[in-house]
mmCIF file of C-alpha atoms and ligand atoms in Angstrom:
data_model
loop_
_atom_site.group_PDB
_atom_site.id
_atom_site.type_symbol
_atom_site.label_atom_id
_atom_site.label_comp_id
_atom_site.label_asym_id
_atom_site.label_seq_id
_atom_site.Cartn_x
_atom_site.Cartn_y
_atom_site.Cartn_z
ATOM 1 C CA UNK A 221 21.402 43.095 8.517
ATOM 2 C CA UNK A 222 20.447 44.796 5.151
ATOM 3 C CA UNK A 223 17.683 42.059 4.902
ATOM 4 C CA UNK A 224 16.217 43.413 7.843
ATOM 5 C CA UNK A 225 16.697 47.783 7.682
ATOM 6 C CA UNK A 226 15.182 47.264 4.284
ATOM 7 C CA UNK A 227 13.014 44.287 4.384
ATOM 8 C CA UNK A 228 10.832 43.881 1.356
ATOM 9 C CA UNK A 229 7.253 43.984 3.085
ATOM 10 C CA UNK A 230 5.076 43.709 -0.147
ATOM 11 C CA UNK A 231 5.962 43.494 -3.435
ATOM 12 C CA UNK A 232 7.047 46.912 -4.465
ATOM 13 C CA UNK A 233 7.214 48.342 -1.277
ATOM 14 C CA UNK A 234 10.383 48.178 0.758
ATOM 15 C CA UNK A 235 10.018 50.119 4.232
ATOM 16 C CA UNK A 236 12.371 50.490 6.551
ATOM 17 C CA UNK A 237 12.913 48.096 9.806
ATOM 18 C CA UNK A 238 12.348 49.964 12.184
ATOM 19 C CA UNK A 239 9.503 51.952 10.594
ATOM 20 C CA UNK A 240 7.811 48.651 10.963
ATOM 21 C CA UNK A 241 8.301 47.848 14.000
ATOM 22 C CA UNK A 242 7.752 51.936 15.063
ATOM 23 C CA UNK A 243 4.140 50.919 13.353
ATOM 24 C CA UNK A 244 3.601 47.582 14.990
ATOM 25 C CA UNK A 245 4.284 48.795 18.743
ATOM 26 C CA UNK A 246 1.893 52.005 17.701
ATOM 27 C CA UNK A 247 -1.001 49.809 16.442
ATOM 28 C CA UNK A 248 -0.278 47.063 19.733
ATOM 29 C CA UNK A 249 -0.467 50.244 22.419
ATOM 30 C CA UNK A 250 -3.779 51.696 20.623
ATOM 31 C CA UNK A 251 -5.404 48.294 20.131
ATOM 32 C CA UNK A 252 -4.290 47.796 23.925
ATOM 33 C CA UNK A 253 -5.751 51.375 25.236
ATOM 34 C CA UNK A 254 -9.049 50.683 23.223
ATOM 35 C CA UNK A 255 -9.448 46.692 24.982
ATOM 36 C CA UNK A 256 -8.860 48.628 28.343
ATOM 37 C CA UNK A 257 -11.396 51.428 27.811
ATOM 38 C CA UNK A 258 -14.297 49.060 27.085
ATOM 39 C CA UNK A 259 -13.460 45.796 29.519
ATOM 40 C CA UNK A 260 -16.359 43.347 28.255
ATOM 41 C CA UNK A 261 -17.758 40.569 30.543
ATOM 42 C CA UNK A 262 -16.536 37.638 30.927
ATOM 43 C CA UNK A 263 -17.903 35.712 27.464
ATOM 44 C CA UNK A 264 -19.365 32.529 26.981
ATOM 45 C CA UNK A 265 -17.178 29.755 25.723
ATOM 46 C CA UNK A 266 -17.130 30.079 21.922
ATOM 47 C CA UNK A 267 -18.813 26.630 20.458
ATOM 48 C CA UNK A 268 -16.993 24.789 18.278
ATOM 49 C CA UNK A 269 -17.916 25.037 14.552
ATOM 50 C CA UNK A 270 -16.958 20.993 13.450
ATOM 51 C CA UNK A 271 -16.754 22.610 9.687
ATOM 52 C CA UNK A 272 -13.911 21.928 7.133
ATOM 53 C CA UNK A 273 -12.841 24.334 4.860
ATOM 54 C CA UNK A 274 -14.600 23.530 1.076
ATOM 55 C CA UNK A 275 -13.527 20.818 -0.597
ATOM 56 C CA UNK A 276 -11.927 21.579 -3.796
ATOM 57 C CA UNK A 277 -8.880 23.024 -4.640
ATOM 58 C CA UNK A 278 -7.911 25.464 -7.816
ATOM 59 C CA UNK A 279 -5.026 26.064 -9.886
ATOM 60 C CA UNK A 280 -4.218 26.532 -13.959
ATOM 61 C CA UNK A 281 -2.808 24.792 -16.365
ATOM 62 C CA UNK A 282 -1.554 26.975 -19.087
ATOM 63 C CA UNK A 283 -4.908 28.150 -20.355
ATOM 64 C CA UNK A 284 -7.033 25.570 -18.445
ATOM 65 C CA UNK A 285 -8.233 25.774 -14.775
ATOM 66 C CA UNK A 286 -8.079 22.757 -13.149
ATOM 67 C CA UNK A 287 -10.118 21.995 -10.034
ATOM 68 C CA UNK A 288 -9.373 19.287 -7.585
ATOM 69 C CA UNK A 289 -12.635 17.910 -6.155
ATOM 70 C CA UNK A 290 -12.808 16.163 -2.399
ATOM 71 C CA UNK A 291 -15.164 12.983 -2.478
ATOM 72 C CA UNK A 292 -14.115 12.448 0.895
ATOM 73 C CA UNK A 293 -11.736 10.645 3.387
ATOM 74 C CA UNK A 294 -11.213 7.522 5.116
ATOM 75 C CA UNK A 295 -8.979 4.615 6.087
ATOM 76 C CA UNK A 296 -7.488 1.499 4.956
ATOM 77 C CA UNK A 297 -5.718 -1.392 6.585
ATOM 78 C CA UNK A 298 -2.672 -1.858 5.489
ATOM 79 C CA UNK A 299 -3.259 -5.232 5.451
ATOM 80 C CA UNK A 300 -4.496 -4.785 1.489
ATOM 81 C CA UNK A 301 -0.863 -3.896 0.647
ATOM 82 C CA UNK A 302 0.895 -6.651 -0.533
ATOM 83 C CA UNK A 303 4.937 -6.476 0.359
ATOM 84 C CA UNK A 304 6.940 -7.213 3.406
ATOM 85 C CA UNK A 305 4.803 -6.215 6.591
ATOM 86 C CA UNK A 306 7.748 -5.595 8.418
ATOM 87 C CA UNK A 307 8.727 -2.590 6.185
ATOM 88 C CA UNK A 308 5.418 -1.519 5.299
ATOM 89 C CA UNK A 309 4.592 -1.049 9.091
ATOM 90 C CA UNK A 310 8.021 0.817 9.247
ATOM 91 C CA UNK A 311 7.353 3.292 6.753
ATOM 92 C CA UNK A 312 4.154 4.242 7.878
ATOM 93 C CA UNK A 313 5.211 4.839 11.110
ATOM 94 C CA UNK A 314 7.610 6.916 9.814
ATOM 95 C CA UNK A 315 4.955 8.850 8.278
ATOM 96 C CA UNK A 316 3.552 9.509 11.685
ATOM 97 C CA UNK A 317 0.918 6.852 10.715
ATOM 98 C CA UNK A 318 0.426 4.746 13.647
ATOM 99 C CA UNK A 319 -2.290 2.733 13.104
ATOM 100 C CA UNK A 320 -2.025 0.045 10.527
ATOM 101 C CA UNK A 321 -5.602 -0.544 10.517
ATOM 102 C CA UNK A 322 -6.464 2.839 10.050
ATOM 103 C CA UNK A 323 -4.360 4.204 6.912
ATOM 104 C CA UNK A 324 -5.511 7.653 6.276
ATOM 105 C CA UNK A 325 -6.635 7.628 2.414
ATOM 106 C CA UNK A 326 -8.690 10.476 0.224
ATOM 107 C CA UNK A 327 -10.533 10.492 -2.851
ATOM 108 C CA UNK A 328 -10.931 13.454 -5.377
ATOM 109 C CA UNK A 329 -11.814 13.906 -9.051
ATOM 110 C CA UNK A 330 -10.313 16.656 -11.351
ATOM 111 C CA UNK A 331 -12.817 18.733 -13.221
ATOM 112 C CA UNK A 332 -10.577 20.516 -16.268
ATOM 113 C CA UNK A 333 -12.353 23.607 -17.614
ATOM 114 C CA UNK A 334 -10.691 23.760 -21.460
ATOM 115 C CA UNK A 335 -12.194 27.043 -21.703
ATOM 116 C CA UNK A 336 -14.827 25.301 -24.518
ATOM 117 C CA UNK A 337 -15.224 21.929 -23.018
ATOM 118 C CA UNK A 338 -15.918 21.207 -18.882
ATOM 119 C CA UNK A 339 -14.728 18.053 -18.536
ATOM 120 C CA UNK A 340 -14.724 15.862 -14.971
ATOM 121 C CA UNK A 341 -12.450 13.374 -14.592
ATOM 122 C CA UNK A 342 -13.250 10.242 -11.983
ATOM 123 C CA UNK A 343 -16.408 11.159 -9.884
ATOM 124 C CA UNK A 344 -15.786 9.358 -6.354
ATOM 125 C CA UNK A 345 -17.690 7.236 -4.806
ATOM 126 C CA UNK A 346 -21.316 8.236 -4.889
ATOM 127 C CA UNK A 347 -22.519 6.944 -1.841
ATOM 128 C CA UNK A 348 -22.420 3.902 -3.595
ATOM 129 C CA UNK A 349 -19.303 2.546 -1.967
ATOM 130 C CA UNK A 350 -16.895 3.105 0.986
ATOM 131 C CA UNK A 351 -19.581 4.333 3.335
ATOM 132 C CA UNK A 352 -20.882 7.681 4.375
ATOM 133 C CA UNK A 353 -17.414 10.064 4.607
ATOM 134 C CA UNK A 354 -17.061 9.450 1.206
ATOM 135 C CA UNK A 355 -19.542 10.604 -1.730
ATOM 136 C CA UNK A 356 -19.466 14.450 -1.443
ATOM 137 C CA UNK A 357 -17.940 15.179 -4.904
ATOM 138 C CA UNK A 358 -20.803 16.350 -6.766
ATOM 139 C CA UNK A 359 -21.122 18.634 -3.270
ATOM 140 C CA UNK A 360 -17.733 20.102 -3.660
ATOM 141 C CA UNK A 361 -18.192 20.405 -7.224
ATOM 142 C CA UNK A 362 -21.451 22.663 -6.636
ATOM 143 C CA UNK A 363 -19.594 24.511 -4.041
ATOM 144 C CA UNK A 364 -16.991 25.163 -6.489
ATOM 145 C CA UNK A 365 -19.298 27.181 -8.905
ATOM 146 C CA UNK A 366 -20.222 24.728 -11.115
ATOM 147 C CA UNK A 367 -23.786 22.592 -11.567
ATOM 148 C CA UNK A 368 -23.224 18.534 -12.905
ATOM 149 C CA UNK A 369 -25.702 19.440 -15.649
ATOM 150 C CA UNK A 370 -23.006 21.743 -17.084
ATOM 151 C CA UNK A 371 -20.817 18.820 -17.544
ATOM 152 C CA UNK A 372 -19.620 17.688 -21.089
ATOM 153 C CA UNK A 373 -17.509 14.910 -20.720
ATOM 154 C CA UNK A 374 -16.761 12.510 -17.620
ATOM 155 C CA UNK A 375 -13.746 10.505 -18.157
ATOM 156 C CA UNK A 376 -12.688 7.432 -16.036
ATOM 157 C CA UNK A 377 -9.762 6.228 -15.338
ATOM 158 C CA UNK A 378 -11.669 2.890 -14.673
ATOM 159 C CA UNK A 379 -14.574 1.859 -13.506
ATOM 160 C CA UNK A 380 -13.718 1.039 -9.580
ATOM 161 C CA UNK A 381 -16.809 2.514 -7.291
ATOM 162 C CA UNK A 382 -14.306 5.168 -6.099
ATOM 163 C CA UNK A 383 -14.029 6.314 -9.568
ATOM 164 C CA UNK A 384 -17.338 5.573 -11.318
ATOM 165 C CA UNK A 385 -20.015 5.406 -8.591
ATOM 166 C CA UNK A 386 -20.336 9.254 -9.105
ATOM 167 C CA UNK A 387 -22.177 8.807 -12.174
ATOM 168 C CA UNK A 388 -25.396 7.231 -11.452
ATOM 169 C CA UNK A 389 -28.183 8.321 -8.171
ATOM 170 C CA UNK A 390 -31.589 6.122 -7.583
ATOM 171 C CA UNK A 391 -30.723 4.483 -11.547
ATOM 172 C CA UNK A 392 -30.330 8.127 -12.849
ATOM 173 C CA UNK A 393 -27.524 10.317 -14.748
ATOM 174 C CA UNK A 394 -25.655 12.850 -12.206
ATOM 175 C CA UNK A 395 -24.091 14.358 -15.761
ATOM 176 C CA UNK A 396 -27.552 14.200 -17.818
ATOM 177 C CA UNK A 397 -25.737 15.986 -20.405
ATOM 178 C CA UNK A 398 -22.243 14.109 -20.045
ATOM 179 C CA UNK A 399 -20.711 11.655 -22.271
ATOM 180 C CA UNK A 400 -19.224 9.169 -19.936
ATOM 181 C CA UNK A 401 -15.660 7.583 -21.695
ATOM 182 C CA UNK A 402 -13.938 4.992 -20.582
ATOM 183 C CA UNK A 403 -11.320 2.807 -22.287
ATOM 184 C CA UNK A 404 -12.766 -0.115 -24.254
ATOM 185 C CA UNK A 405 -10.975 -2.733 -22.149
ATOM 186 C CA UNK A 406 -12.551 -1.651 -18.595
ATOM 187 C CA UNK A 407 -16.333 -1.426 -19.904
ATOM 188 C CA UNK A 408 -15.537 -5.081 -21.513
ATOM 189 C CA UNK A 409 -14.394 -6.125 -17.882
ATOM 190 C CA UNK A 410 -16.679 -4.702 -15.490
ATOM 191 C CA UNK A 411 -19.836 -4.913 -17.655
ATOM 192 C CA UNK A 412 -19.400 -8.590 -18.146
ATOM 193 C CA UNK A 413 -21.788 -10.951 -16.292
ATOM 194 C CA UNK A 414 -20.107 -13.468 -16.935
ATOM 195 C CA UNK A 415 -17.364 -12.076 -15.510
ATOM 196 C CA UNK A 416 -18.857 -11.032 -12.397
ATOM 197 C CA UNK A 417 -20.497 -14.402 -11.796
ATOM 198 C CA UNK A 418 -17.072 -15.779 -11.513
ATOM 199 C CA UNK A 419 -15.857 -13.035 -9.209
ATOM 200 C CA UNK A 420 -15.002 -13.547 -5.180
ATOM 201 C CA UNK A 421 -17.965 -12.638 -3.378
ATOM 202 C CA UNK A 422 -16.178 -9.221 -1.872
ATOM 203 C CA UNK A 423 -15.383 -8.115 -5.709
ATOM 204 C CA UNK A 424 -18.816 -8.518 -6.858
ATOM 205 C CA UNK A 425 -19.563 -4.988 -5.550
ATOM 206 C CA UNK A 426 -16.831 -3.401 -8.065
ATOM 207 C CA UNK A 427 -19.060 -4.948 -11.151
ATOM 208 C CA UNK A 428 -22.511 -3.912 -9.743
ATOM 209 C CA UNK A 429 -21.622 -0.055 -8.958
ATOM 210 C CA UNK A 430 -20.212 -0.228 -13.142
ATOM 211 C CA UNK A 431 -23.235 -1.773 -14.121
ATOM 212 C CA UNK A 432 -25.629 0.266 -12.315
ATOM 213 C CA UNK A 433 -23.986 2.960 -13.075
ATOM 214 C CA UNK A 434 -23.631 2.620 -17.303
ATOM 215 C CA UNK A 435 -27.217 1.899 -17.828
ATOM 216 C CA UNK A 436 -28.822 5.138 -17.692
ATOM 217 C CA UNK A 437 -25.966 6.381 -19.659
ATOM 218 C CA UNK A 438 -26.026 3.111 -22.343
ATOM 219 C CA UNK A 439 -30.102 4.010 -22.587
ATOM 220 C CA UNK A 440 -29.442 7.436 -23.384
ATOM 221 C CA UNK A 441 -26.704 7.049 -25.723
ATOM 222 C CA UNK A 442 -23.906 8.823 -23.588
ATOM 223 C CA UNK A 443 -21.553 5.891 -22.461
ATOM 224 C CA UNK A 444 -18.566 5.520 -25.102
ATOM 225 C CA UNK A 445 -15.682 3.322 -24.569
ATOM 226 C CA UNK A 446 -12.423 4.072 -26.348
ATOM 227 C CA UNK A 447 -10.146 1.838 -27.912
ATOM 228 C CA UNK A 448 -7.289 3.891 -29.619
ATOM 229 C CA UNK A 449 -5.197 6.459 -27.505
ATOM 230 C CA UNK A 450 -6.254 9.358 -29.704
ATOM 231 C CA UNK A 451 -6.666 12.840 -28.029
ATOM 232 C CA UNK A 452 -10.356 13.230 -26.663
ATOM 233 C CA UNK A 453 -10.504 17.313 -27.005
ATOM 234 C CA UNK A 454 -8.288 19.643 -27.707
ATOM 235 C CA UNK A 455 -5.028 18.869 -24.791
ATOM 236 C CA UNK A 456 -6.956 15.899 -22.918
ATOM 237 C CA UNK A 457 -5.338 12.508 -24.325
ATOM 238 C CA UNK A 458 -5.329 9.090 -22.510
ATOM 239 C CA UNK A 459 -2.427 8.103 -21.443
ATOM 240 C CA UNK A 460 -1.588 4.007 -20.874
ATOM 241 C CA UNK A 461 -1.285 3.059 -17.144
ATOM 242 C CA UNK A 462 -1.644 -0.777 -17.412
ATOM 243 C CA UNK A 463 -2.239 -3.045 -14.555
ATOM 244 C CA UNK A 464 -4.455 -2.066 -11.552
ATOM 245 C CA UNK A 465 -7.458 -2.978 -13.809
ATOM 246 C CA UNK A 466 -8.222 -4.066 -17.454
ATOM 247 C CA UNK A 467 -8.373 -0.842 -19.145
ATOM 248 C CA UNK A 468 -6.579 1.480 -16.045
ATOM 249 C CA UNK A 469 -5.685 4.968 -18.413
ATOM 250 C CA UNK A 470 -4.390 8.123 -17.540
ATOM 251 C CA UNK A 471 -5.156 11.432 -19.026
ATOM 252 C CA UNK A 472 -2.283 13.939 -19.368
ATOM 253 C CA UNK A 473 -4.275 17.619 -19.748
ATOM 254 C CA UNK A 474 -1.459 19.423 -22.043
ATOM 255 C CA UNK A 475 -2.001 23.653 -22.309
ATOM 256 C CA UNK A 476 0.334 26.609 -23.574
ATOM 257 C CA UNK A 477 3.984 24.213 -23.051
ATOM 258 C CA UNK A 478 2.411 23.028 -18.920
ATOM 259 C CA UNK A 479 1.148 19.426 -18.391
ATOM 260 C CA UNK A 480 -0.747 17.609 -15.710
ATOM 261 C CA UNK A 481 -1.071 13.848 -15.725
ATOM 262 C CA UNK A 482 -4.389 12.362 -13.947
ATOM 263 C CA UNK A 483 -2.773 9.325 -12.973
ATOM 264 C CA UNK A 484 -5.996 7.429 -11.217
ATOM 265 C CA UNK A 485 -4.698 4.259 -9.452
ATOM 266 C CA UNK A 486 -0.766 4.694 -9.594
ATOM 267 C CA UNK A 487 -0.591 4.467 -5.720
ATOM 268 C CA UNK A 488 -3.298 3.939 -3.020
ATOM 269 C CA UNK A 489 -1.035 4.470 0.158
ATOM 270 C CA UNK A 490 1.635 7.122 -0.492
ATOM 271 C CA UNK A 491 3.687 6.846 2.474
ATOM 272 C CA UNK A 492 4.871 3.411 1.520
ATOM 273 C CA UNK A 493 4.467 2.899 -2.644
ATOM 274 C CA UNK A 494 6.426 6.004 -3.123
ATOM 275 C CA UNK A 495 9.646 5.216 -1.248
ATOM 276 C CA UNK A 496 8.715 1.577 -2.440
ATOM 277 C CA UNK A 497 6.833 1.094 -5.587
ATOM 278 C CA UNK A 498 7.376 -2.396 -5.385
ATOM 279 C CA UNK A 499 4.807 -2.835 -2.800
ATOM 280 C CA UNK A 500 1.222 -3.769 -4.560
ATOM 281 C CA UNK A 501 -2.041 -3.476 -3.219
ATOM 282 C CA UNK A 502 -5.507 -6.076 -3.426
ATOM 283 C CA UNK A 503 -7.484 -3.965 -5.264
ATOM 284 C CA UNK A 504 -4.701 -4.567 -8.418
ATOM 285 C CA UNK A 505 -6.152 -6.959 -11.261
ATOM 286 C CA UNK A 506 -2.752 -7.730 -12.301
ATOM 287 C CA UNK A 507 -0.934 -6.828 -9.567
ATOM 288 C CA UNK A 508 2.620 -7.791 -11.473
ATOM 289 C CA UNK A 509 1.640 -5.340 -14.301
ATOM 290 C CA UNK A 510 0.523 -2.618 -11.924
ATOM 291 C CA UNK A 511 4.008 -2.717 -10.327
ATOM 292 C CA UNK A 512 6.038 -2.841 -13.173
ATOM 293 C CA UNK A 513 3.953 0.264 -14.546
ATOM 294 C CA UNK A 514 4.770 2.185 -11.467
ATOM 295 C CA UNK A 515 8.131 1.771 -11.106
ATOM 296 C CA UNK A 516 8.607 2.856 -14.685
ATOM 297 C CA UNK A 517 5.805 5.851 -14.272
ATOM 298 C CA UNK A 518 8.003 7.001 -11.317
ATOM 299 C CA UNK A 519 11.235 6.961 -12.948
ATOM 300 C CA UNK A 520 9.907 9.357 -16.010
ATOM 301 C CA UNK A 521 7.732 11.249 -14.041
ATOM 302 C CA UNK A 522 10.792 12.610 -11.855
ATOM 303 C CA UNK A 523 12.820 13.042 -14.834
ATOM 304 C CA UNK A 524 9.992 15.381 -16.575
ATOM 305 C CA UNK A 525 8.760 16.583 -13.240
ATOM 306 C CA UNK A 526 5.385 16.658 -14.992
ATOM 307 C CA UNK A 527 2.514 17.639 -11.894
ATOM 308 C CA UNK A 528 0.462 14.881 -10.993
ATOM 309 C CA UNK A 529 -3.179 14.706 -9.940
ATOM 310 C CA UNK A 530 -3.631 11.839 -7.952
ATOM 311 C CA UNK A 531 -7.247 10.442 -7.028
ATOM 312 C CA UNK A 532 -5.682 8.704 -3.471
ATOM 313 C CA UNK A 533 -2.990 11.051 -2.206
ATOM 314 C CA UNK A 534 -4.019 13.835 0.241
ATOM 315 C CA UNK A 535 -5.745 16.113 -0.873
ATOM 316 C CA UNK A 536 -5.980 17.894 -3.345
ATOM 317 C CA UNK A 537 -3.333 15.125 -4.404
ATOM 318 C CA UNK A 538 -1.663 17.476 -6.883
ATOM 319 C CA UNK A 539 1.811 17.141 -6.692
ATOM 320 C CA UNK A 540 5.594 15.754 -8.187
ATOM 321 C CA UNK A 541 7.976 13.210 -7.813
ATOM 322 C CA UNK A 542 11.618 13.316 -7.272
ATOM 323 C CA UNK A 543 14.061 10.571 -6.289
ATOM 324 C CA UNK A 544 14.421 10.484 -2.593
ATOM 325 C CA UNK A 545 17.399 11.439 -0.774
ATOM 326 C CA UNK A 546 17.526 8.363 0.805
ATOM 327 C CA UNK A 547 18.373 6.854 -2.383
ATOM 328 C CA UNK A 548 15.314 4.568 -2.166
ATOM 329 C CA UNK A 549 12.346 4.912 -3.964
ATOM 330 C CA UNK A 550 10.346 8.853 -4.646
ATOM 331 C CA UNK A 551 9.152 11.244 -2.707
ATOM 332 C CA UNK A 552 6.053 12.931 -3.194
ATOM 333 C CA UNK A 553 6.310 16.907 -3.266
ATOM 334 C CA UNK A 554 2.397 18.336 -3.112
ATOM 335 C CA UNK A 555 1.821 21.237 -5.111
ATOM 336 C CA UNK A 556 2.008 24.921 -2.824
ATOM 337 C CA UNK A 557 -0.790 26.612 -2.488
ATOM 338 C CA UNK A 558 -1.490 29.099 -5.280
ATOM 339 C CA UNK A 559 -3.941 32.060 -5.381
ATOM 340 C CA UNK A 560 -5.461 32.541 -9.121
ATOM 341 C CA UNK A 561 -6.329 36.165 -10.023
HETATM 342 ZN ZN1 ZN V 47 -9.242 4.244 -6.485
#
């Protein structure tokens, strides 16, 4: 009952129950009196205003701020996952997602201010792939209170349209002023045309947004592939993810003793590679390598509980992992909502 006579209302300032509630039934009987004085007309219905709350999310890392950035939304079918369908359809309905051909799905980058260095990392989709609801990153990153030109760096975690086809409009640079970095092995992969004329017809797509894309930057001397996993500035190193393509890397941001780990491709559909990592999804290039990653990612990243951004979980997709109760598999815990000063 203590709780309650002396409930903390605000930091610092503990007030008395039922001064509060003296208050509250005050304020209710003159806000009451004051709606009674002045009865308006009957109003209009109030039109619906169809707008979403901006599209990027804030919070710090030690010294760095780290901003999530919505590219947009959409679905998948969960028909691309490859595991048992009988299970996969039972954990996403358990996740209260009840169409299969409809799997809810987001994409964001992560723009890290270092404080000397603005540095993007993964751009969405550009318009350039997975149709109009997606594309708005360079939006949200505007709305955020930042302009592309004041980009330094963009860093990809590979060069999938979701990921890359933010960095080229009508054959031009979005980041004029942006070194685009990638590892070695991707550029190799997707900038190959020899590679690409031996591609299924559906994949084709994949190599043409990377291509497109690179030129402007290869012309103007800002496209540099990495090889070695040496830090890039100051607490942004890559960070080997092997498996969903060629050169898939992470990039753990590391500031004042906090880390975050931009994880790109570790999981597509959440609800069902986090309870069961073994499940794999079409978009893998080796989909045996991209499993075996993530089931070791998992286990160390709930041991560290390092914070994760993650390009396909909801957004913002910042978050941890810790083993499930079930005794099966991860759960993913999203970050709480912070308010920076
Ligand atoms: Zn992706």
């Amino acid at each position: 009952m203590k709780a309650f006579q002396e409930m903390k209302v605000w930091p610092g300032n503990t007030m008395k129950f039922s001064t509060i509630i003296a208050r509250a039934v005050l304020g209710l009987s003159l806000a009451c009196a004051g709606t009674f004085a002045a009865v308006a007309p009957a109003q209009a219905a109030a039109p619906m205003q169809h707008k979403q709350v901006p599209g990027f999310y804030r919070t710090m890392i030690g010294d760095y701020e780290v901003t999530a950035l919505y590219d947009g939304g959409g679905s998948i079918d969960s028909n691309l996952l490859h595991g048992d369908p009988a299970l996969i359809q039972s954990l996403l309905a358990r996740s209260f997602q009840d169409d299969p051909k409809h799997v809810s799905a987001t994409v964001q980058g992560f723009l890290v201010n270092t404080g000397s260095k603005l540095v993007l990392i993964d751009t969405g989709a550009g318009g350039h792939w997975g149709g109009p609801t997606l594309g708005k990153l360079v939006q949200n990153l505007k709305v955020s209170g930042y302009k592309p030109e004041q980009i330094d760096l963009v860093l990809l975690t590979h060069l999938h349209g979701d990921h890359a086809g933010g960095i080229y409009e009508n054959g031009k640079r979005v980041f004029p002023n942006a070194t685009v970095i990638m590892k070695k092995a991707d550029a190799d992969f997707w900038l190959s045309k020899e590679i690409m004329a031996q591609a299924p017809e559906d994949a084709k797509i994949f190599f043409k947004i990377a291509q497109d894309g690179a030129a402007p930057y290869l012309a103007a001397g800002q496209w540099k592939p990495f090889e070695g996993m040496d830090e890039i500035v100051p607490g942004v190193a890559p960070y080997a993810i092997p498996g969903h393509t060629p050169g898939h890397t992470g990039y753990m941001i590391s500031s004042k003793g906090q880390s975050l780990l931009v994880w790109g491709d570790v999981a597509h559909v959440g609800a069902v590679q986090m309870p069961h990592p073994e499940v794999g999804i079409v978009f893998d290039s080796d989909s045996a390598s991209a499993v075996k990653t993530r089931e070791a990612l998992l286990v160390k990243l709930a041991a560290d509980k390092t914070m994760i951004a993650a390009a396909h979980m909801p957004f913002p997709g910042l978050g941890r992992i810790r083993k499930a109760d079930t005794g099966v598999g991860y759960d993913w815990v999203p970050a709480t909502f912070v308010d920076l000063k």
